[in-house]
């Protein structure tokens, strides 16, 4: 089982609240990712990081922000939650490509199910 | 057009059946193809990946890639109730190894 953790697992909050979803991994992976997953829909990449002090936006337009101050930690923050943010948020990490033709395997955390009322 | 299409199911089969799960894709440049299994209230876990065309076998699971048809399959032999889960196919962007295109998942139920 992958050593990647997410807290909280479930969160119900009111509109306008600021929240931070935590993600930690103990595998020493350089790359980390945040995905959004809605029922019956594909995973959408919202943020990723190549390593410490590196963050990039993914394809899905998101009002969230991320930071990567430590290798093992990649929190996601919503400054003002809205009902449209209700979703499952998945964090993942990978060791990164080790060379041309190699595969970048991702390990997923258990997810945080967020409900915004 | 979506990069990856996957039938959402649900697919219900009796224990011991052979299961076939499939995805189609639009980008002929895809080279890495993955299958993930996701149990309820858990994150996806990698089952298998294949590079380019051909078959790959791991125990009861066989992954098959047909690049000419842009079609990938996952076969499960002697299916078990513990195989009941959602199966996601995914493909790695050949120009950005951080980017993956996921199918929406097929929900499988194996009845005892």
Short mmCIF file of C-alpha atoms in Angstrom, two decimals:
data_model
loop_
_atom_site.label_atom_id
_atom_site.label_comp_id
_atom_site.label_asym_id
_atom_site.label_seq_id
_atom_site.Cartn_x
_atom_site.Cartn_y
_atom_site.Cartn_z
CA UNK A 1 0.00 0.00 0.00
CA UNK A 2 1.24 3.45 -0.96
CA UNK A 3 2.41 5.76 1.83
CA UNK A 4 0.41 8.79 0.86
CA UNK A 5 -2.06 10.35 3.25
CA UNK A 6 -4.85 12.85 2.96
CA UNK A 7 -6.71 14.68 5.68
CA UNK A 8 -9.48 15.21 6.35
CA UNK A 9 -11.17 12.27 4.63
CA UNK A 10 -14.55 14.00 4.75
CA UNK A 11 -15.36 17.68 5.15
CA UNK A 12 -18.67 19.55 5.17
CA UNK A 13 -18.41 23.33 5.31
CA UNK A 14 -20.43 26.43 4.58
CA UNK A 15 -20.05 28.74 1.61
CA UNK A 16 -17.32 31.35 1.93
CA UNK A 17 -15.09 29.40 4.29
CA UNK A 18 -11.38 29.04 3.72
CA UNK A 19 -10.17 25.45 3.79
CA UNK A 20 -6.93 23.56 3.35
CA UNK A 21 -6.77 19.96 2.24
CA UNK A 22 -3.65 18.21 3.43
CA UNK A 23 -1.57 15.70 1.51
CA UNK A 24 1.63 14.02 2.69
CA UNK A 25 3.80 11.25 1.29
CA UNK A 26 6.68 9.40 2.89
CA UNK A 27 8.17 7.94 -0.27
CA UNK A 28 10.45 10.86 -1.07
CA UNK A 29 8.75 11.43 -4.40
CA UNK A 30 9.57 14.65 -6.21
CA UNK A 31 6.32 14.94 -8.14
CA UNK A 32 2.94 15.49 -6.57
CA UNK A 33 -0.50 16.08 -8.04
CA UNK A 34 -4.03 17.14 -7.13
CA UNK A 35 -6.98 15.74 -9.05
CA UNK A 36 -10.69 16.39 -8.84
CA UNK A 37 -13.02 13.43 -9.32
CA UNK A 38 -16.79 13.67 -9.66
CA UNK A 39 -19.04 10.56 -9.81
CA UNK A 40 -18.98 8.96 -13.24
CA UNK A 41 -16.46 11.47 -14.53
CA UNK A 42 -12.80 11.25 -15.38
CA UNK A 43 -10.11 12.58 -13.07
CA UNK A 44 -9.15 16.16 -13.82
CA UNK A 45 -5.69 17.47 -12.96
CA UNK A 46 -5.92 20.77 -11.08
CA UNK A 47 -2.35 21.27 -9.83
CA UNK A 48 1.02 19.54 -9.90
CA UNK A 49 4.52 20.07 -8.61
CA UNK A 50 7.91 18.96 -9.90
CA UNK A 51 9.52 19.45 -6.51
CA UNK A 52 10.08 21.94 -3.70
CA UNK A 53 9.08 25.51 -4.64
CA UNK A 54 7.63 24.35 -7.97
CA UNK A 55 3.89 24.41 -8.71
CA UNK A 56 1.95 24.33 -11.96
CA UNK A 57 -1.73 24.60 -12.83
CA UNK A 58 -3.40 21.67 -14.52
CA UNK A 59 -6.12 21.62 -17.13
CA UNK A 60 -9.11 22.22 -14.93
CA UNK A 61 -9.74 25.83 -14.09
CA UNK A 62 -9.63 26.00 -10.34
CA UNK A 63 -9.90 28.68 -7.71
CA UNK A 64 -7.60 26.72 -5.46
CA UNK A 65 -3.93 27.30 -4.74
CA UNK A 66 -1.14 24.95 -3.71
CA UNK A 67 2.27 25.23 -2.12
CA UNK A 68 5.31 22.94 -1.96
CA UNK A 69 7.62 24.04 0.79
CA UNK A 70 8.66 20.51 1.75
CA UNK A 71 9.08 17.46 -0.47
CA UNK A 72 6.61 15.39 1.50
CA UNK A 73 3.84 17.95 1.82
CA UNK A 74 1.51 19.40 -0.86
CA UNK A 75 -1.51 21.20 0.64
CA UNK A 76 -4.36 22.57 -1.43
CA UNK A 77 -6.23 25.70 -0.28
CA UNK A 78 -9.59 27.09 -1.24
CA UNK A 79 -9.81 30.74 -0.14
CA UNK A 80 -13.60 30.91 -0.36
CA UNK A 81 -15.44 27.65 -0.81
CA UNK A 82 -18.56 27.48 -2.99
CA UNK A 83 -21.10 24.70 -3.65
CA UNK A 84 -19.48 24.19 -7.08
CA UNK A 85 -16.34 23.01 -5.23
CA UNK A 86 -18.22 20.00 -3.89
CA UNK A 87 -16.24 17.02 -5.15
CA UNK A 88 -13.72 14.31 -4.32
CA UNK A 89 -10.12 15.58 -4.24
CA UNK A 90 -7.35 13.06 -4.85
CA UNK A 91 -3.68 13.65 -4.16
CA UNK A 92 -1.00 11.58 -5.91
CA UNK A 93 2.77 11.37 -6.04
CA UNK A 94 5.30 9.82 -8.36
CA UNK A 95 9.05 9.36 -8.44
CA UNK A 96 9.12 10.95 -11.86
CA UNK A 97 10.45 9.65 -15.11
CA UNK A 98 13.84 7.99 -14.76
CA UNK A 99 14.69 8.39 -18.38
CA UNK A 100 13.42 8.25 -21.93
CA UNK A 101 10.82 5.56 -22.40
CA UNK A 102 10.31 4.96 -18.70
CA UNK A 103 7.00 5.19 -17.01
CA UNK A 104 5.94 7.72 -14.40
CA UNK A 105 3.81 5.65 -11.99
CA UNK A 106 1.46 7.61 -9.78
CA UNK A 107 0.45 6.56 -6.28
CA UNK A 108 -2.86 7.92 -5.03
CA UNK A 109 -4.04 8.86 -1.58
CA UNK A 110 -7.50 7.84 -0.30
CA UNK A 111 -9.08 11.18 -1.20
CA UNK A 112 -10.95 13.95 0.59
CA UNK A 113 -14.66 14.18 -0.04
CA UNK A 114 -15.64 17.85 0.22
CA UNK A 115 -19.20 19.10 0.51
CA UNK A 116 -19.87 22.84 0.46
CA UNK A 117 -23.33 23.85 1.60
CA UNK B 1 -14.08 15.26 -28.18
CA UNK B 2 -12.75 13.55 -25.08
CA UNK B 3 -9.23 12.13 -25.26
CA UNK B 4 -10.36 8.88 -23.62
CA UNK B 5 -13.78 7.22 -23.72
CA UNK B 6 -14.85 4.48 -21.36
CA UNK B 7 -18.21 2.79 -20.89
CA UNK B 8 -19.37 3.60 -17.35
CA UNK B 9 -21.27 0.35 -16.88
CA UNK B 10 -22.24 -0.88 -14.39
CA UNK B 11 -21.16 -4.34 -15.45
CA UNK B 12 -22.52 -7.22 -13.39
CA UNK B 13 -21.10 -10.73 -13.83
CA UNK B 14 -21.23 -14.01 -11.87
CA UNK B 15 -18.18 -15.19 -9.99
CA UNK B 16 -15.76 -17.06 -12.25
CA UNK B 17 -16.72 -15.17 -15.40
CA UNK B 18 -14.24 -13.60 -17.78
CA UNK B 19 -14.57 -9.84 -17.72
CA UNK B 20 -13.64 -7.53 -20.56
CA UNK B 21 -13.21 -3.81 -19.90
CA UNK B 22 -12.43 -1.41 -22.72
CA UNK B 23 -11.39 2.13 -23.59
CA UNK B 24 -10.98 4.02 -26.82
CA UNK B 25 -8.75 7.03 -27.32
CA UNK B 26 -8.24 9.71 -29.91
CA UNK B 27 -4.53 10.63 -29.75
CA UNK B 28 -2.41 8.27 -31.80
CA UNK B 29 0.74 9.54 -30.03
CA UNK B 30 -0.18 7.84 -26.73
CA UNK B 31 2.39 5.19 -25.83
CA UNK B 32 1.79 4.40 -22.15
CA UNK B 33 -1.53 2.84 -21.18
CA UNK B 34 -2.58 2.15 -17.63
CA UNK B 35 -5.39 0.40 -15.79
CA UNK B 36 -6.30 1.46 -12.28
CA UNK B 37 -8.67 -0.17 -9.82
CA UNK B 38 -10.60 2.00 -7.41
CA UNK B 39 -12.54 0.57 -4.51
CA UNK B 40 -15.33 2.60 -2.96
CA UNK B 41 -14.02 5.45 -0.78
CA UNK B 42 -10.42 4.75 -1.80
CA UNK B 43 -7.96 6.27 -4.24
CA UNK B 44 -7.11 4.52 -7.51
CA UNK B 45 -4.34 1.93 -7.42
CA UNK B 46 -2.32 0.91 -10.43
CA UNK B 47 -3.11 -2.57 -11.73
CA UNK B 48 -1.05 -2.72 -14.88
CA UNK B 49 0.58 -0.61 -17.49
CA UNK B 50 1.70 -1.37 -21.02
CA UNK B 51 4.00 0.41 -23.37
CA UNK B 52 3.06 0.65 -27.03
CA UNK B 53 1.13 -2.26 -28.54
CA UNK B 54 0.69 -5.84 -27.48
CA UNK B 55 -0.40 -7.83 -24.47
CA UNK B 56 0.77 -7.96 -20.90
CA UNK B 57 -0.29 -10.58 -18.39
CA UNK B 58 -0.19 -10.50 -14.60
CA UNK B 59 -1.94 -13.35 -12.85
CA UNK B 60 -5.63 -13.22 -13.71
CA UNK B 61 -5.28 -9.87 -15.47
CA UNK B 62 -4.33 -9.27 -19.10
CA UNK B 63 -3.94 -5.84 -20.65
CA UNK B 64 -4.16 -5.52 -24.40
CA UNK B 65 -3.39 -2.55 -26.63
CA UNK B 66 -4.46 -2.21 -30.26
CA UNK B 67 -2.90 1.02 -31.47
CA UNK B 68 -4.25 0.65 -35.00
CA UNK B 69 -7.79 0.80 -33.61
CA UNK B 70 -6.90 3.12 -30.68
CA UNK B 71 -8.47 0.59 -28.36
CA UNK B 72 -7.28 -0.91 -25.10
CA UNK B 73 -8.73 -3.74 -23.05
CA UNK B 74 -8.37 -5.28 -19.64
CA UNK B 75 -9.40 -8.92 -19.23
CA UNK B 76 -10.03 -10.48 -15.85
CA UNK B 77 -10.14 -14.26 -15.74
CA UNK B 78 -11.90 -16.24 -13.03
CA UNK B 79 -13.41 -13.05 -11.62
CA UNK B 80 -13.90 -12.86 -7.85
CA UNK B 81 -16.24 -10.78 -5.68
CA UNK B 82 -13.11 -8.96 -4.47
CA UNK B 83 -12.67 -7.68 -8.04
CA UNK B 84 -15.82 -5.58 -7.60
CA UNK B 85 -14.60 -2.02 -8.05
CA UNK B 86 -14.41 0.77 -10.58
CA UNK B 87 -11.75 0.29 -13.24
CA UNK B 88 -10.16 3.35 -14.80
CA UNK B 89 -8.06 3.41 -17.91
CA UNK B 90 -5.46 6.13 -18.30
CA UNK B 91 -2.91 7.30 -20.82
CA UNK B 92 0.21 9.35 -20.36
CA UNK B 93 0.71 12.47 -22.44
CA UNK B 94 3.75 11.71 -24.63
CA UNK B 95 4.94 15.33 -24.40
CA UNK B 96 4.31 15.91 -20.71
CA UNK B 97 5.02 12.99 -18.39
CA UNK B 98 3.09 14.77 -15.64
CA UNK B 99 -0.15 14.72 -17.54
CA UNK B 100 -2.50 11.75 -17.70
CA UNK B 101 -5.81 11.35 -19.44
CA UNK B 102 -8.26 9.22 -17.51
CA UNK B 103 -11.40 7.45 -18.58
CA UNK B 104 -14.49 7.97 -16.47
CA UNK B 105 -14.30 4.42 -15.12
CA UNK B 106 -16.35 1.24 -15.48
CA UNK B 107 -18.06 -0.04 -12.37
CA UNK B 108 -17.79 -3.83 -12.06
CA UNK B 109 -19.84 -5.99 -9.75
CA UNK B 110 -18.91 -9.66 -9.42
CA UNK B 111 -21.74 -11.61 -7.81
CA UNK B 112 -20.91 -14.61 -5.59
#
